[in-house]
Amino acid sequence: MLKIIIPTIMLIPTTTMCKPTQLWYTTLIHSMLISLLSLQLFYPSLQPIMNFSNHNMAADQTSTPLIILSCWLTPLMILASQNHLSTEPLSRKRTFIITTIILQMLLIMTFSTTDLMMFFVLFEATLIPTLMMITRWGNQMERLNAGTYFLFYTLMGSLPLLVALLSLYSNTNSLSILTMQLSPTMLKNTWTNSMWLLAALTAFMIKMPLYGLHLWLPKAHVEAPIAGSMILAAILLKLGGYGIIRIMSTTNFLSKTPYYPFMILALWGIIMTSLICLRQTDLKSLIAYSSVSHMGLVTAATLTQTEWAYTGAITLMIAHGLTSSLLFCLANTNYERIHSRTLLLTQNMQLLLPLMGTWWLLASLTNMALPPTINLMGELTIITSLFNWSNTTIIITGLGTLITAIYTLHMFSSTQWGELPQHIKIMAPSHTREHLIMTLHILPMTLLMMKPELIWGPLYC
């Protein structure tokens, strides 16, 4: 793990001392080399052991795909932000890249720590660079309001989690994930333990986000710059799912009754947010609400606590991370040309940017979980595990899949077909840089179709 973290840390002085003309190229190549280096972590994940860096840091089948996704996304964020930051002074460009690097470093450490208290500290630390991205480099004046929502929703859920972890430590005298997995704490069905479970899960449910606790997400996504939207959708939402998996695997609650309200909200959220997507006029808001819908599936899966469910959850988290990041990049290419996110103003873009139409088609098909994408593997595994848990869930998950296909086709047809808006007189052509970003999103998804066991998590062991 240190062979990834140390080069990441060294990227900060590199950014500070780099010549202005070589800033983007140097940071991009350096971060891409780190992401290629991180692929080595896949090898130990194919064996039922943990890859130790030291006694406090380790990578297993659950965390390895998320660490590699974090490393892979950083060069894509730098690549996608070049046009957005072209008018900024040099000092602010350096600050932005350093903020991105710090966020990557914190995420790698969050996914690789083996101590729950350290996980909590790093989980909260990722809030600061993300907040800086939204409030400083956001597009509209509402970014301060969005940052406030993001900050207070997350902090509101973090205090109960801290109390829950301190309570757990007083009972077990250890917060080491390795120690607790060997002898999971048996929690009896008492009022105190139910409150403990509620406190432990609240912070992660807000981060996912669970339907009802999701109001911060569309605001944050809409106001964030392209790099902020990419990291929010691809990684930060997955911190919630990862946290739930870790808490569930280290504690053993005898009664499943306290999970039911969360399960109902997660399943109901799949339908509701999918329906909300059908009436969205803002492109980024539509993609943000679709993230809530997909994360509802992940939440429901993690609460069933079966190997099939965990496998589906991890697979869908990785698939959704790449797909949603790709969709935000595509939405950004439209925004940079017409300076609007409204669907009505982006009609018939296929005529003006034909190659981008191809990327839109591929992104829409993966978002719909078309065979043989890894999105389908994740969703199918989750739906199967939920059906085994309760037969009734097939109606909700089936409806959710149907509405997802409808709003994705609506998004694709609205942006690519129809009459050309009269206000568009001139349109800049698509750049090689933009096609490279799309290729680097599609490429890992295509390769994972050929070897999906890399991200199957505990089932493959």
Coordinates of C-alpha atoms in Angstrom, one line a residue:
M1 CA 0.0 0.0 0.0
L2 CA 2.9 2.4 0.8
K3 CA 4.2 2.0 -2.8
I4 CA 1.0 3.8 -3.9
I5 CA 0.6 6.3 -1.0
I6 CA 4.3 7.6 -1.1
P7 CA 4.2 8.4 -4.9
T8 CA 0.9 10.1 -4.3
I9 CA 2.3 12.2 -1.5
M10 CA 5.3 13.1 -3.7
L11 CA 3.0 14.4 -6.4
I12 CA 2.2 17.4 -4.1
P13 CA 5.8 18.9 -4.3
T14 CA 6.0 17.9 -8.0
T15 CA 2.8 20.0 -8.6
T16 CA 4.2 22.9 -6.5
M17 CA 7.6 23.1 -8.3
C18 CA 6.6 22.1 -11.8
K19 CA 7.0 24.6 -14.6
P20 CA 3.8 26.4 -15.6
T21 CA 3.9 25.0 -19.2
Q22 CA 4.4 21.5 -18.0
L23 CA 1.9 21.5 -15.1
W24 CA -1.0 19.5 -16.7
Y25 CA 1.3 17.0 -18.5
T26 CA 3.5 16.2 -15.5
T27 CA 0.6 15.7 -13.0
L28 CA -1.4 13.7 -15.5
I29 CA 1.4 11.3 -16.4
H30 CA 2.5 10.9 -12.8
S31 CA -1.0 10.2 -11.6
M32 CA -1.6 7.8 -14.5
L33 CA 1.6 5.9 -13.5
I34 CA 0.3 5.6 -9.9
S35 CA -3.0 4.2 -11.2
L36 CA -1.2 1.6 -13.3
L37 CA 1.0 0.8 -10.3
S38 CA -2.2 0.2 -8.2
L39 CA -3.3 -2.6 -10.6
Q40 CA -0.8 -4.8 -8.8
L41 CA -3.2 -5.0 -5.9
F42 CA -5.5 -7.2 -7.9
Y43 CA -3.1 -10.2 -7.7
P44 CA -3.4 -10.8 -3.9
S45 CA -7.2 -10.1 -4.0
L46 CA -7.6 -13.3 -6.0
Q47 CA -6.5 -15.3 -3.0
P48 CA -8.4 -15.4 0.3
I49 CA -5.7 -13.4 2.2
M50 CA -5.1 -9.8 3.0
N51 CA -2.3 -7.9 1.4
F52 CA -0.6 -6.1 4.3
S53 CA 1.4 -2.9 4.0
N54 CA 1.9 -2.7 7.8
H55 CA -0.2 -3.7 10.8
N56 CA -2.6 -0.7 10.3
M57 CA -3.1 -1.0 6.5
A58 CA -4.3 -3.9 4.4
A59 CA -6.3 -4.6 1.3
D60 CA -8.7 -7.4 0.8
Q61 CA -11.3 -8.5 -1.8
T62 CA -13.7 -5.8 -0.6
S63 CA -11.4 -2.8 -0.6
T64 CA -9.0 -3.5 -3.4
P65 CA -11.4 -2.6 -6.3
L66 CA -12.3 0.6 -4.6
I67 CA -8.7 1.6 -4.0
I68 CA -7.8 1.0 -7.7
L69 CA -10.9 2.9 -8.8
S70 CA -9.8 5.9 -6.6
C71 CA -6.4 5.8 -8.3
W72 CA -7.8 5.4 -11.8
L73 CA -10.1 8.4 -11.4
T74 CA -7.5 11.0 -10.4
P75 CA -5.8 11.4 -13.8
L76 CA -9.3 11.5 -15.4
M77 CA -10.3 14.3 -13.1
I78 CA -7.2 16.3 -14.0
L79 CA -7.8 15.6 -17.7
A80 CA -11.5 16.6 -17.5
S81 CA -10.8 19.9 -15.5
Q82 CA -8.3 21.4 -18.0
N83 CA -10.9 23.5 -19.9
H84 CA -12.8 24.5 -16.8
L85 CA -9.6 25.9 -15.2
S86 CA -8.1 27.4 -18.3
T87 CA -8.9 31.0 -17.3
E88 CA -7.8 30.5 -13.6
P89 CA -4.4 31.9 -12.4
L90 CA -1.5 29.5 -12.1
S91 CA -1.7 29.4 -8.2
R92 CA -5.3 28.3 -8.3
K93 CA -4.6 25.6 -10.8
R94 CA -1.9 24.2 -8.5
T95 CA -4.2 24.5 -5.5
F96 CA -6.9 22.5 -7.4
I97 CA -4.5 19.7 -8.4
I98 CA -3.1 19.5 -4.9
T99 CA -6.7 19.3 -3.5
T100 CA -7.4 16.4 -5.9
I101 CA -4.2 14.6 -4.8
I102 CA -5.0 15.0 -1.1
L103 CA -8.4 13.6 -1.7
Q104 CA -7.0 10.6 -3.5
M105 CA -4.5 10.0 -0.7
L106 CA -7.3 10.2 2.0
L107 CA -9.5 7.8 0.0
I108 CA -6.7 5.2 -0.4
M109 CA -6.0 5.3 3.3
T110 CA -9.8 5.2 4.1
F111 CA -10.2 2.0 2.1
S112 CA -7.1 0.3 3.4
T113 CA -7.2 1.0 7.1
T114 CA -7.9 -1.9 9.5
D115 CA -8.9 0.2 12.5
L116 CA -12.5 1.4 12.7
M117 CA -11.6 4.6 14.6
M118 CA -9.0 5.5 12.0
F119 CA -11.6 4.7 9.3
F120 CA -13.9 7.2 11.0
V121 CA -11.3 9.9 11.1
L122 CA -10.3 9.4 7.4
F123 CA -14.0 9.1 6.4
E124 CA -14.6 12.5 7.8
A125 CA -11.3 14.0 6.4
T126 CA -12.5 13.3 2.8
L127 CA -15.2 15.9 3.5
I128 CA -12.7 18.9 3.6
P129 CA -11.1 18.6 0.1
T130 CA -14.5 17.8 -1.5
L131 CA -16.1 20.8 0.2
M132 CA -13.2 23.0 -1.1
M133 CA -13.9 21.7 -4.6
I134 CA -17.6 22.4 -4.5
T135 CA -17.5 25.9 -2.9
R136 CA -14.4 27.3 -4.7
W137 CA -14.6 25.8 -8.2
G138 CA -18.3 25.3 -8.6
N139 CA -20.1 26.9 -11.5
Q140 CA -23.0 28.8 -10.0
M141 CA -23.5 31.1 -7.0
E142 CA -25.7 28.4 -5.3
R143 CA -22.5 26.4 -4.7
L144 CA -22.2 27.8 -1.1
N145 CA -25.7 26.6 -0.3
A146 CA -24.8 23.2 -1.8
G147 CA -21.6 23.1 0.2
T148 CA -23.6 23.9 3.4
Y149 CA -26.1 21.1 2.7
F150 CA -23.2 18.7 2.0
L151 CA -21.3 19.6 5.2
F152 CA -24.2 19.6 7.7
Y153 CA -25.8 16.4 6.4
T154 CA -22.5 14.5 6.7
L155 CA -21.6 16.0 10.1
M156 CA -25.1 15.3 11.4
G157 CA -24.7 11.6 10.8
S158 CA -21.0 11.4 11.9
L159 CA -21.5 12.2 15.6
P160 CA -23.8 9.2 16.3
L161 CA -21.3 7.0 14.4
L162 CA -18.5 8.3 16.7
V163 CA -20.6 7.5 19.8
A164 CA -21.4 4.1 18.4
L165 CA -17.7 3.3 17.8
L166 CA -16.7 4.5 21.3
S167 CA -19.5 2.3 22.8
L168 CA -18.3 -0.7 20.7
Y169 CA -14.7 -0.1 22.0
S170 CA -15.8 -0.1 25.6
N171 CA -17.5 -3.5 25.1
T172 CA -14.8 -5.2 23.0
N173 CA -11.6 -3.4 23.9
S174 CA -10.6 -3.4 20.3
L175 CA -11.7 -1.6 17.1
S176 CA -9.4 -3.7 14.8
I177 CA -11.4 -5.1 11.8
L178 CA -9.1 -8.1 11.7
T179 CA -9.6 -9.0 15.4
M180 CA -13.4 -8.4 15.3
Q181 CA -13.9 -10.5 12.2
L182 CA -12.4 -13.5 13.9
S183 CA -14.8 -13.2 16.8
P184 CA -17.8 -11.0 15.8
T185 CA -19.6 -9.2 18.6
M186 CA -22.9 -10.8 19.3
L187 CA -25.5 -8.0 19.8
K188 CA -28.7 -9.2 21.4
N189 CA -32.1 -7.7 20.4
T190 CA -32.3 -5.0 23.1
W191 CA -33.4 -1.3 22.8
T192 CA -29.8 -0.2 23.5
N193 CA -28.3 -2.4 20.8
S194 CA -31.0 -1.2 18.3
M195 CA -30.0 2.4 19.0
W196 CA -26.4 1.5 18.6
L197 CA -27.1 -0.1 15.2
L198 CA -29.1 3.0 14.1
A199 CA -26.2 5.3 15.2
A200 CA -23.6 3.1 13.4
L201 CA -25.5 3.0 10.1
T202 CA -26.8 6.6 10.0
A203 CA -23.5 8.2 8.8
F204 CA -23.1 5.6 6.0
M205 CA -26.8 5.8 5.0
I206 CA -26.4 9.6 4.5
K207 CA -23.3 9.1 2.5
M208 CA -24.8 6.5 0.2
P209 CA -27.4 8.3 0.3
L210 CA -30.5 6.5 1.5
Y211 CA -33.8 7.8 0.1
G212 CA -35.0 10.4 2.5
L213 CA -31.5 11.5 3.5
H214 CA -30.5 12.3 -0.1
L215 CA -31.4 16.0 -0.4
W216 CA -27.7 17.1 -0.3
L217 CA -26.7 15.0 -3.3
P218 CA -28.5 16.7 -6.2
K219 CA -27.5 20.1 -4.9
A220 CA -23.8 19.1 -4.5
H221 CA -23.7 17.4 -7.9
V222 CA -25.3 20.3 -9.8
E223 CA -23.1 23.0 -8.3
A224 CA -19.8 21.0 -8.2
P225 CA -17.2 21.4 -11.0
I226 CA -16.7 18.4 -13.3
A227 CA -14.0 16.9 -11.1
G228 CA -16.2 17.3 -8.0
S229 CA -19.1 15.5 -9.7
M230 CA -16.9 12.7 -10.9
I231 CA -15.3 12.0 -7.5
L232 CA -18.7 12.4 -5.7
A233 CA -20.5 9.9 -7.9
A234 CA -17.6 7.4 -8.4
I235 CA -16.0 7.2 -5.0
L236 CA -17.5 9.2 -2.2
L237 CA -21.0 7.5 -2.4
K238 CA -19.2 4.2 -2.3
L239 CA -17.7 5.1 1.1
G240 CA -21.2 4.5 2.5
G241 CA -21.6 1.0 1.1
Y242 CA -18.0 0.1 2.1
G243 CA -18.7 1.3 5.7
I244 CA -21.9 -0.7 6.0
I245 CA -20.1 -3.9 4.8
R246 CA -17.3 -3.3 7.3
I247 CA -19.7 -2.6 10.2
M248 CA -21.9 -5.6 9.3
S249 CA -19.0 -8.0 9.0
T250 CA -17.5 -7.0 12.4
T251 CA -20.8 -7.2 14.4
N252 CA -23.4 -9.9 14.4
F253 CA -26.9 -8.6 15.3
L254 CA -29.1 -11.5 16.3
S255 CA -32.3 -9.8 15.3
K256 CA -32.9 -8.6 11.7
T257 CA -35.9 -6.5 12.6
P258 CA -34.0 -3.1 13.0
Y259 CA -32.9 -3.5 9.3
Y260 CA -36.5 -3.4 8.0
P261 CA -37.1 0.4 8.0
F262 CA -33.8 0.9 6.1
M263 CA -34.6 -1.9 3.7
I264 CA -38.1 -0.4 3.0
L265 CA -36.6 3.1 2.4
A266 CA -33.9 1.7 0.1
L267 CA -36.3 -0.3 -2.0
W268 CA -39.0 2.5 -2.1
G269 CA -36.2 4.9 -3.0
I270 CA -35.3 2.9 -6.1
I271 CA -38.9 3.5 -7.5
M272 CA -39.2 7.1 -6.3
T273 CA -35.9 8.5 -7.5
S274 CA -36.3 6.7 -10.8
L275 CA -39.7 8.4 -11.2
I276 CA -38.1 11.8 -10.2
C277 CA -35.5 11.2 -13.0
L278 CA -38.4 11.1 -15.6
R279 CA -39.4 14.7 -14.8
Q280 CA -36.0 16.3 -14.5
T281 CA -35.1 19.1 -16.9
D282 CA -31.5 19.5 -15.6
L283 CA -29.1 17.0 -17.1
K284 CA -26.7 16.8 -14.1
S285 CA -29.6 16.6 -11.7
L286 CA -31.0 13.6 -13.6
I287 CA -27.7 11.8 -13.4
A288 CA -27.5 12.6 -9.7
Y289 CA -30.9 11.2 -8.9
S290 CA -30.1 8.1 -10.9
S291 CA -27.1 7.6 -8.6
V292 CA -29.5 7.6 -5.6
S293 CA -31.6 4.9 -7.3
H294 CA -28.6 2.6 -8.0
M295 CA -27.3 3.1 -4.5
G296 CA -30.7 2.1 -3.1
L297 CA -30.0 -1.4 -4.6
V298 CA -26.5 -1.4 -3.0
T299 CA -28.0 -0.4 0.4
A300 CA -30.7 -3.1 0.3
A301 CA -28.0 -5.7 -0.7
T302 CA -25.6 -4.9 2.1
L303 CA -28.4 -5.2 4.7
T304 CA -29.2 -8.8 3.6
Q305 CA -25.7 -9.8 4.7
T306 CA -25.1 -12.7 2.3
E307 CA -22.1 -13.4 0.2
W308 CA -24.1 -13.1 -3.0
A309 CA -25.4 -9.7 -1.9
Y310 CA -21.9 -8.4 -0.9
T311 CA -20.6 -9.6 -4.3
G312 CA -23.4 -7.8 -6.2
A313 CA -22.9 -4.7 -4.0
I314 CA -19.2 -4.4 -4.7
T315 CA -19.6 -5.2 -8.4
L316 CA -22.4 -2.6 -8.8
M317 CA -20.4 0.0 -6.9
I318 CA -17.5 -0.3 -9.3
A319 CA -19.7 -0.4 -12.4
H320 CA -21.8 2.6 -11.2
G321 CA -18.6 4.5 -10.3
L322 CA -17.3 4.3 -13.9
T323 CA -20.7 4.8 -15.6
S324 CA -21.8 7.8 -13.6
S325 CA -18.4 9.4 -13.9
L326 CA -18.6 8.9 -17.7
L327 CA -22.1 10.4 -17.8
F328 CA -21.0 13.5 -15.9
C329 CA -18.1 13.9 -18.3
L330 CA -20.4 13.8 -21.3
A331 CA -22.8 16.3 -19.6
N332 CA -19.8 18.5 -19.1
T333 CA -18.8 18.4 -22.8
N334 CA -22.3 19.8 -23.6
Y335 CA -22.1 22.4 -20.8
E336 CA -18.8 23.7 -22.0
R337 CA -20.2 24.4 -25.4
I338 CA -23.7 25.7 -24.8
H339 CA -23.3 26.8 -21.1
S340 CA -26.6 25.2 -20.1
R341 CA -27.6 21.9 -18.5
T342 CA -31.2 22.1 -19.6
L343 CA -32.2 19.1 -21.7
L344 CA -34.4 21.2 -24.1
L345 CA -31.3 23.3 -25.1
T346 CA -29.1 20.3 -25.9
Q347 CA -31.2 18.6 -28.5
N348 CA -29.8 17.0 -31.7
M349 CA -26.2 17.1 -30.4
Q350 CA -25.6 13.9 -32.5
L351 CA -25.7 16.1 -35.6
L352 CA -23.1 18.6 -34.3
L353 CA -20.9 16.1 -32.4
P354 CA -21.3 12.7 -34.0
L355 CA -18.5 10.9 -32.2
M356 CA -19.9 12.1 -28.8
G357 CA -23.2 10.5 -29.8
T358 CA -21.3 7.2 -29.8
W359 CA -20.1 7.7 -26.3
W360 CA -23.5 8.8 -25.2
L361 CA -25.0 5.6 -26.6
L362 CA -22.4 3.4 -24.8
A363 CA -22.9 5.3 -21.5
S364 CA -26.7 5.0 -21.8
L365 CA -26.5 1.2 -22.5
T366 CA -24.2 0.6 -19.5
N367 CA -26.5 2.7 -17.3
M368 CA -29.4 0.6 -18.4
A369 CA -27.4 -2.6 -17.4
L370 CA -27.5 -4.1 -20.8
P371 CA -25.8 -7.5 -21.2
P372 CA -22.9 -8.3 -20.9
T373 CA -21.9 -5.2 -18.9
I374 CA -20.7 -5.5 -15.3
N375 CA -23.7 -3.3 -14.4
L376 CA -25.9 -6.2 -15.3
M377 CA -23.8 -8.7 -13.3
G378 CA -24.0 -6.5 -10.2
E379 CA -27.8 -5.8 -10.5
L380 CA -28.7 -9.4 -11.3
T381 CA -26.7 -10.7 -8.3
I382 CA -28.4 -8.2 -6.0
I383 CA -31.9 -8.9 -7.4
T384 CA -31.3 -12.6 -6.9
S385 CA -30.1 -12.2 -3.3
L386 CA -33.0 -9.9 -2.5
F387 CA -35.5 -12.4 -4.1
N388 CA -34.0 -15.1 -1.8
W389 CA -34.5 -12.8 1.2
S390 CA -38.1 -11.9 0.2
N391 CA -40.0 -12.9 -2.9
T392 CA -42.0 -9.6 -2.9
T393 CA -38.8 -7.5 -3.7
I394 CA -38.8 -8.8 -7.3
I395 CA -41.8 -6.5 -8.0
I396 CA -39.9 -3.4 -6.8
T397 CA -36.6 -4.3 -8.3
G398 CA -38.2 -5.2 -11.6
L399 CA -40.1 -1.9 -11.7
G400 CA -36.9 -0.1 -10.8
T401 CA -35.1 -1.7 -13.7
L402 CA -37.9 -0.9 -16.1
I403 CA -38.1 2.8 -15.1
T404 CA -34.2 3.0 -15.2
A405 CA -34.4 1.9 -18.9
I406 CA -37.1 4.5 -19.6
Y407 CA -35.4 7.5 -18.1
T408 CA -32.0 6.5 -19.6
L409 CA -33.6 6.3 -23.1
H410 CA -35.4 9.6 -22.4
M411 CA -32.0 11.2 -21.5
F412 CA -30.3 9.8 -24.6
S413 CA -33.1 10.8 -27.0
S414 CA -33.4 14.3 -25.5
T415 CA -29.8 15.1 -25.9
Q416 CA -29.0 13.3 -29.2
W417 CA -32.2 13.6 -31.3
G418 CA -34.9 16.1 -32.0
E419 CA -34.9 19.6 -33.5
L420 CA -31.7 21.6 -33.4
P421 CA -32.2 24.6 -31.0
Q422 CA -32.3 27.9 -32.9
H423 CA -29.9 29.7 -30.6
I424 CA -26.9 27.5 -31.6
K425 CA -25.0 29.4 -34.3
I426 CA -21.5 27.9 -33.8
M427 CA -20.3 24.8 -32.0
A428 CA -16.7 23.9 -31.1
P429 CA -15.7 20.4 -32.4
S430 CA -14.9 17.6 -29.9
H431 CA -11.3 17.3 -28.8
T432 CA -8.9 14.4 -28.5
R433 CA -8.7 15.1 -24.8
E434 CA -12.4 14.5 -24.4
H435 CA -12.3 11.3 -26.4
L436 CA -9.4 10.1 -24.3
I437 CA -11.5 10.7 -21.1
M438 CA -14.4 8.6 -22.5
T439 CA -12.0 5.8 -23.7
L440 CA -10.4 5.6 -20.2
H441 CA -13.9 5.1 -18.7
I442 CA -15.1 2.5 -21.2
L443 CA -11.8 0.6 -21.3
P444 CA -11.9 -0.7 -17.7
M445 CA -15.6 -1.6 -18.0
T446 CA -14.9 -3.6 -21.2
L447 CA -11.9 -5.4 -19.7
L448 CA -13.9 -6.2 -16.5
M449 CA -16.5 -7.9 -18.6
M450 CA -13.8 -10.4 -19.7
K451 CA -12.6 -11.1 -16.1
P452 CA -15.3 -10.0 -13.6
E453 CA -14.0 -12.1 -10.8
L454 CA -11.4 -9.3 -10.1
I455 CA -14.2 -7.3 -8.4
W456 CA -16.4 -10.1 -7.2
G457 CA -15.2 -9.7 -3.6
P458 CA -15.9 -12.4 -1.0
L459 CA -17.7 -14.8 -3.3
Y460 CA -14.6 -15.6 -5.3
C461 CA -12.8 -16.8 -2.2

